[in-house]
Short mmCIF file of C-alpha atoms and ligand atoms in Angstrom, two decimals:
data_model
loop_
_atom_site.label_atom_id
_atom_site.label_comp_id
_atom_site.label_asym_id
_atom_site.label_seq_id
_atom_site.Cartn_x
_atom_site.Cartn_y
_atom_site.Cartn_z
CA MET R 11 2.44 7.48 26.40
CA LYS R 12 -0.63 8.54 24.17
CA LEU R 13 -0.97 7.74 20.63
CA LEU R 14 -3.03 9.72 18.19
CA VAL R 15 -3.86 8.06 15.07
CA ALA R 16 -5.58 10.08 11.87
CA VAL R 17 -7.95 7.92 9.92
CA LYS R 18 -9.73 9.09 6.60
CA ARG R 19 -13.04 7.33 5.01
CA VAL R 20 -12.37 6.73 1.36
CA ILE R 21 -13.89 4.69 -1.44
CA ASP R 22 -13.13 0.84 -0.57
CA TYR R 23 -10.08 -0.21 -2.41
CA ASN R 24 -12.24 -2.99 -4.21
CA VAL R 25 -14.67 -0.85 -5.74
CA LYS R 26 -14.36 0.25 -9.58
CA VAL R 27 -14.17 3.70 -9.39
CA ARG R 28 -16.87 5.56 -11.68
CA VAL R 29 -16.65 9.35 -13.01
CA LYS R 30 -19.61 11.68 -12.81
CA ALA R 31 -21.57 11.97 -16.46
CA ASP R 32 -20.29 15.56 -16.56
CA ARG R 33 -16.57 14.73 -15.46
CA SER R 34 -16.73 16.81 -12.60
CA ASP R 35 -15.57 14.38 -9.81
CA VAL R 36 -15.45 10.95 -9.11
CA ASP R 37 -19.04 9.55 -8.46
CA LEU R 38 -19.62 8.70 -4.82
CA ALA R 39 -23.40 7.77 -4.78
CA ASN R 40 -23.94 4.48 -3.51
CA VAL R 41 -20.49 3.39 -3.45
CA LYS R 42 -19.06 1.33 -0.71
CA MET R 43 -16.55 3.19 1.79
CA ALA R 44 -13.91 2.16 3.94
CA LEU R 45 -11.29 3.02 6.13
CA ASN R 46 -8.21 4.05 4.09
CA PRO R 47 -5.92 1.19 4.16
CA PHE R 48 -2.78 3.05 5.45
CA CYS R 49 -4.91 4.34 8.17
CA GLU R 50 -5.81 0.92 9.48
CA ILE R 51 -2.38 0.03 9.10
CA ALA R 52 -1.56 2.69 11.70
CA VAL R 53 -4.58 1.88 13.90
CA GLU R 54 -3.11 -1.63 14.06
CA GLU R 55 0.49 -0.17 15.00
CA ALA R 56 -0.82 1.95 17.64
CA VAL R 57 -2.83 -0.99 19.18
CA ARG R 58 0.21 -3.51 19.06
CA LEU R 59 2.27 -0.39 20.61
CA LYS R 60 -0.63 -0.51 23.46
CA GLU R 61 -0.65 -4.30 23.72
CA GLN R 62 3.27 -4.28 24.19
CA GLY R 63 2.65 -2.05 27.14
CA VAL R 64 4.59 0.87 25.38
CA ALA R 65 1.23 3.09 25.13
CA SER R 66 -1.31 3.87 27.48
CA GLU R 67 -3.91 5.10 24.81
CA VAL R 68 -5.12 5.17 21.34
CA VAL R 69 -7.04 7.91 20.44
CA VAL R 70 -8.26 8.09 16.57
CA VAL R 71 -9.47 11.21 14.72
CA SER R 72 -11.23 11.69 11.41
CA ILE R 73 -12.22 14.85 9.70
CA GLY R 74 -15.26 15.01 7.51
CA GLY R 75 -19.06 14.38 7.46
CA LYS R 76 -20.98 12.41 10.28
CA ALA R 77 -20.52 9.43 7.87
CA CYS R 78 -17.05 9.04 8.98
CA GLN R 79 -18.11 8.04 12.42
CA GLU R 80 -18.60 4.62 10.49
CA GLN R 81 -14.82 4.33 10.10
CA LEU R 82 -14.02 5.64 13.62
CA ARG R 83 -16.04 2.87 14.86
CA THR R 84 -14.01 0.45 12.82
CA ALA R 85 -10.92 1.93 14.35
CA LEU R 86 -12.52 1.58 17.66
CA ALA R 87 -13.50 -2.35 17.11
CA LEU R 88 -9.82 -2.77 16.25
CA GLY R 89 -8.78 -1.50 19.41
CA ALA R 90 -8.63 2.26 19.63
CA ASP R 91 -10.11 3.54 23.19
CA ARG R 92 -11.66 6.89 21.79
CA ALA R 93 -12.43 8.65 18.77
CA ILE R 94 -13.11 12.17 17.66
CA GLN R 95 -14.76 13.30 14.77
CA VAL R 96 -14.13 17.03 13.19
CA GLU R 97 -17.21 17.85 11.38
CA ALA R 98 -16.33 19.11 7.77
CA GLN R 99 -18.63 19.14 4.93
CA ASP R 100 -16.52 19.45 1.70
CA SER R 101 -13.49 17.36 1.64
CA PRO R 102 -10.74 19.62 3.26
CA ASP R 103 -7.53 20.10 1.61
CA ALA R 104 -4.42 18.73 3.12
CA LEU R 105 -3.37 21.91 4.85
CA SER R 106 -6.52 22.37 6.29
CA VAL R 107 -6.60 18.72 7.69
CA ALA R 108 -3.07 19.17 8.98
CA ARG R 109 -4.07 22.24 10.77
CA ILE R 110 -7.15 20.55 12.35
CA LEU R 111 -4.69 17.41 13.69
CA ALA R 112 -2.32 20.12 14.96
CA LYS R 113 -4.92 21.68 16.98
CA ILE R 114 -5.78 18.41 18.42
CA ALA R 115 -2.56 17.53 19.10
CA GLU R 116 -2.01 20.21 21.10
CA THR R 117 -4.93 19.53 23.54
CA GLU R 118 -4.21 15.45 23.29
CA GLN R 119 -0.27 15.97 23.80
CA PRO R 120 0.25 12.69 22.42
CA GLY R 121 3.98 11.20 22.43
CA LEU R 122 3.41 9.78 18.72
CA ILE R 123 0.98 10.66 16.02
CA LEU R 124 0.57 8.02 13.40
CA LEU R 125 -0.84 8.80 9.74
CA GLY R 126 -1.27 6.70 6.57
CA LYS R 127 1.49 7.77 4.19
CA GLN R 128 -1.46 8.61 1.60
CA ALA R 129 -5.18 8.34 1.37
CA ILE R 130 -6.19 6.24 -1.56
CA ASP R 131 -8.73 8.67 -2.57
CA SER R 132 -6.56 11.54 -3.61
CA ASP R 133 -3.22 10.02 -3.45
CA ASN R 134 -1.87 13.29 -1.91
CA ASN R 135 1.03 11.95 0.43
CA GLN R 136 0.98 15.56 2.17
CA THR R 137 -0.80 15.34 5.40
CA GLY R 138 1.82 13.73 7.66
CA GLN R 139 4.73 15.87 6.32
CA MET R 140 2.50 19.18 6.86
CA LEU R 141 1.39 18.24 10.46
CA ALA R 142 5.21 17.59 11.58
CA ALA R 143 6.12 20.69 9.71
CA LEU R 144 3.23 22.74 11.80
CA LEU R 145 3.92 21.03 15.20
CA ASN R 146 7.91 21.38 14.64
CA ARG R 147 8.35 17.83 15.40
CA PRO R 148 10.48 15.00 13.86
CA GLN R 149 8.99 12.93 11.34
CA ALA R 150 9.57 9.66 9.88
CA THR R 151 7.35 8.83 6.46
CA PHE R 152 6.75 5.34 4.90
CA ALA R 153 7.51 3.32 8.08
CA SER R 154 8.03 -0.23 7.64
CA GLU R 155 9.10 -0.91 11.40
CA VAL R 156 8.43 1.25 14.45
CA LYS R 157 10.23 0.60 17.67
CA VAL R 158 10.16 2.57 20.69
CA GLU R 159 13.38 2.98 22.81
CA GLY R 160 12.68 4.94 25.79
CA GLU R 161 12.61 8.70 24.68
CA HIS R 162 13.56 7.60 20.86
CA LEU R 163 11.64 5.99 17.90
CA LEU R 164 13.67 3.73 15.82
CA VAL R 165 11.85 3.75 12.49
CA THR R 166 12.87 1.76 9.44
CA ARG R 167 12.00 3.37 5.91
CA GLU R 168 11.95 1.46 2.85
CA VAL R 169 13.55 3.66 0.19
CA ASP R 170 14.86 2.72 -3.33
CA GLY R 171 17.33 0.26 -3.27
CA GLY R 172 17.06 -0.73 0.53
CA LEU R 173 16.29 0.01 3.95
CA GLN R 174 17.09 3.35 5.95
CA THR R 175 16.77 3.53 9.70
CA LEU R 176 16.04 6.77 11.39
CA LYS R 177 16.41 7.52 15.45
CA LEU R 178 13.77 10.26 16.20
CA THR R 179 13.20 12.01 19.30
CA LEU R 180 9.59 11.71 20.67
CA PRO R 181 7.30 13.28 20.33
CA ALA R 182 7.34 12.55 16.38
CA VAL R 183 5.11 11.84 13.71
CA VAL R 184 5.11 8.77 11.58
CA THR R 185 3.30 7.71 8.61
CA THR R 186 2.70 4.11 7.53
CA ASP R 187 3.77 2.11 4.66
CA LEU R 188 2.33 -1.11 3.31
CA ARG R 189 4.57 -3.43 5.20
CA LEU R 190 4.50 -2.40 8.46
CA ASN R 191 1.93 -4.71 9.50
CA GLU R 192 -1.03 -6.93 8.35
CA PRO R 193 -4.27 -5.49 10.37
CA ARG R 194 -6.22 -7.75 12.36
CA TYR R 195 -10.03 -8.32 11.75
CA ALA R 196 -12.35 -6.94 14.02
CA SER R 197 -14.21 -9.51 15.72
CA LEU R 198 -18.08 -9.31 16.30
CA PRO R 199 -17.45 -8.93 20.15
CA ASN R 200 -15.03 -6.10 19.58
CA ILE R 201 -17.53 -4.30 17.10
CA MET R 202 -20.49 -4.40 19.65
CA LYS R 203 -17.84 -3.23 22.54
CA ALA R 204 -16.86 -0.21 20.14
CA LYS R 205 -20.25 1.00 19.91
CA LYS R 206 -19.93 2.06 23.38
CA LYS R 207 -16.53 3.40 23.36
CA PRO R 208 -16.32 7.52 23.57
CA LEU R 209 -17.00 9.41 20.45
CA GLU R 210 -16.42 12.88 20.65
CA VAL R 211 -17.63 15.70 17.78
CA LYS R 212 -16.13 18.84 17.23
CA THR R 213 -16.15 21.35 14.42
CA ALA R 214 -13.18 23.28 13.16
CA GLU R 215 -14.48 26.35 14.47
CA ASP R 216 -14.38 24.92 18.25
CA LEU R 217 -10.57 24.27 16.93
CA GLY R 218 -10.03 28.09 15.53
CA VAL R 219 -9.30 26.69 12.17
CA THR R 220 -10.78 27.76 9.22
CA VAL R 221 -11.46 24.98 6.53
CA GLY R 222 -10.94 25.54 3.04
CA SER R 223 -9.09 24.35 -0.19
CA LYS R 224 -6.57 26.00 -2.26
CA ILE R 225 -6.87 23.67 -4.85
CA ARG R 226 -9.57 23.61 -7.68
CA LEU R 227 -10.56 20.37 -9.26
CA LEU R 228 -10.91 21.19 -12.68
CA GLY R 229 -12.03 17.67 -13.93
CA VAL R 230 -12.00 13.97 -13.76
CA GLU R 231 -11.05 11.62 -16.91
CA PRO R 232 -11.58 7.72 -16.79
CA PRO R 233 -8.96 5.77 -18.11
CA ALA R 234 -8.97 4.86 -21.76
CA GLU R 235 -11.18 1.62 -22.27
CA ARG R 236 -9.07 -1.30 -23.51
CA SER R 237 -9.97 -2.63 -26.40
CA ALA R 238 -10.74 -6.42 -26.84
CA GLY R 239 -8.26 -9.14 -27.41
CA ILE R 240 -8.22 -11.43 -30.20
CA LYS R 241 -7.39 -15.17 -30.63
CA VAL R 242 -4.86 -16.40 -32.96
CA GLY R 243 -4.82 -19.52 -34.58
CA SER R 244 -1.02 -20.47 -34.86
CA VAL R 245 2.51 -18.88 -33.95
CA ALA R 246 2.93 -18.10 -37.55
CA GLU R 247 -0.21 -16.13 -37.53
CA LEU R 248 0.90 -14.52 -34.12
CA VAL R 249 4.22 -13.59 -35.70
CA GLU R 250 2.42 -12.03 -38.75
CA LYS R 251 0.34 -10.01 -36.86
CA LEU R 252 3.15 -8.79 -34.73
CA ARG R 253 5.23 -8.01 -37.71
CA ASN R 254 2.47 -6.48 -40.11
CA GLU R 255 -0.38 -4.91 -37.80
CA ALA R 256 1.46 -4.29 -34.46
CA LYS R 257 4.50 -3.57 -36.24
CA VAL R 258 6.41 -4.55 -33.09
CA ILE R 259 9.01 -6.67 -34.54
CA ALA R 260 10.82 -6.45 -37.83
P1 AMP P 316 -2.87 12.32 2.00
O1 AMP P 316 -1.98 13.58 2.65
O2 AMP P 316 -4.32 13.14 1.99
O3 AMP P 316 -2.53 11.16 1.10
O4 AMP P 316 -3.30 11.38 3.48
C1 AMP P 316 -2.34 10.89 4.55
C2 AMP P 316 -2.61 10.48 5.63
O5 AMP P 316 -3.25 11.68 6.18
C3 AMP P 316 -4.18 9.56 5.71
O6 AMP P 316 -3.30 8.39 5.60
C4 AMP P 316 -4.89 10.07 7.16
O7 AMP P 316 -3.88 9.66 7.91
C5 AMP P 316 -4.55 11.38 7.31
N1 AMP P 316 -5.80 12.11 6.74
C6 AMP P 316 -5.63 12.71 5.51
N2 AMP P 316 -7.01 13.40 5.59
C7 AMP P 316 -7.83 12.95 6.65
C8 AMP P 316 -9.04 13.37 6.97
N3 AMP P 316 -9.90 13.84 6.58
N4 AMP P 316 -9.40 12.68 8.44
C9 AMP P 316 -8.48 12.16 9.09
N5 AMP P 316 -7.22 11.94 8.70
C10 AMP P 316 -6.84 12.27 7.32
#
C-alpha cells in the first residue's frame, strides 16, 4: 500500500509571531520556518507503517513556493521515499490545496492519505475534510491511534469526554492529532541521504487546477500587551489591593 502525506511549511512554533507594521499580515521576513508539527506526526506515522511492513512507499507532497522543498527534504530525512512540490506563489486556500491533493491522489492512487489536523499558521482545520469529500473517501479526523487491518483501518479519535474508534474501508483520508506518536529526530546520515531522494516539481496548471483564494485577509492584530505586574509586601496588602483596586473580592 502506498501512503501519501501532505506537509506544509509554516512559521516555527517556537517563534514569537510579529505583525507587519501596516497590520496587513504576519511578518515572515527572516523568520524561522519549519514543518507543521501535525504534518511531522503524519510523516512519522507513515514511516512507522512502512517499517511495520504495512506500507510499501511513502510519498510526501507540499504546495507552495520553492522554499517548501526544505520541509520536503526534512520529511525525506525522517523516512519518506520521494517528494512532490506543487509550485504555488501566494498561499492558496484550503480548497485549492485539497483540489491539488485530489489530483495527485488520482495519479498516485494511495491506499491512505495522511494530513495534519490543522496547519498552525492559519488553524484552518479544513484541508483533510475537503479532500475526503472531493475524493468521496471515508475520513477520520483527529486520529490518536491508527491500525491497518486488511482492507480496513481502525482509527481512535479523541473526542469530548473520551475516545471513539472508527472502522474505515481503505482507501481513506486521516488527519493526525498530537498524541498519535512522537516524531523521531532526523539523523545526520539520513539528512545526507535525503538530499539524493527524488523530488519532483509540478505546477497547479500541470494538474489542471486553478489556484486561488476565496478568502480575503482584512487585517491582523497582535494580542494586547500584558501590563507589568507588581510585588506586594504582605498578605494584608494583597487582600487590600484585590478588594479596593482589582475589586475581585468583597
Ligand atoms: P489546514 O486545513 O490548512 O489547517 O491544514 C491541514 C493539513 O492540510 C496540514 O496539516 C497539511 O497536512 C495539509 N495542508 C494544508 N496546506 C498545505 C499545503 N500548502 N501543502 C501541503 N499540505 C497542506
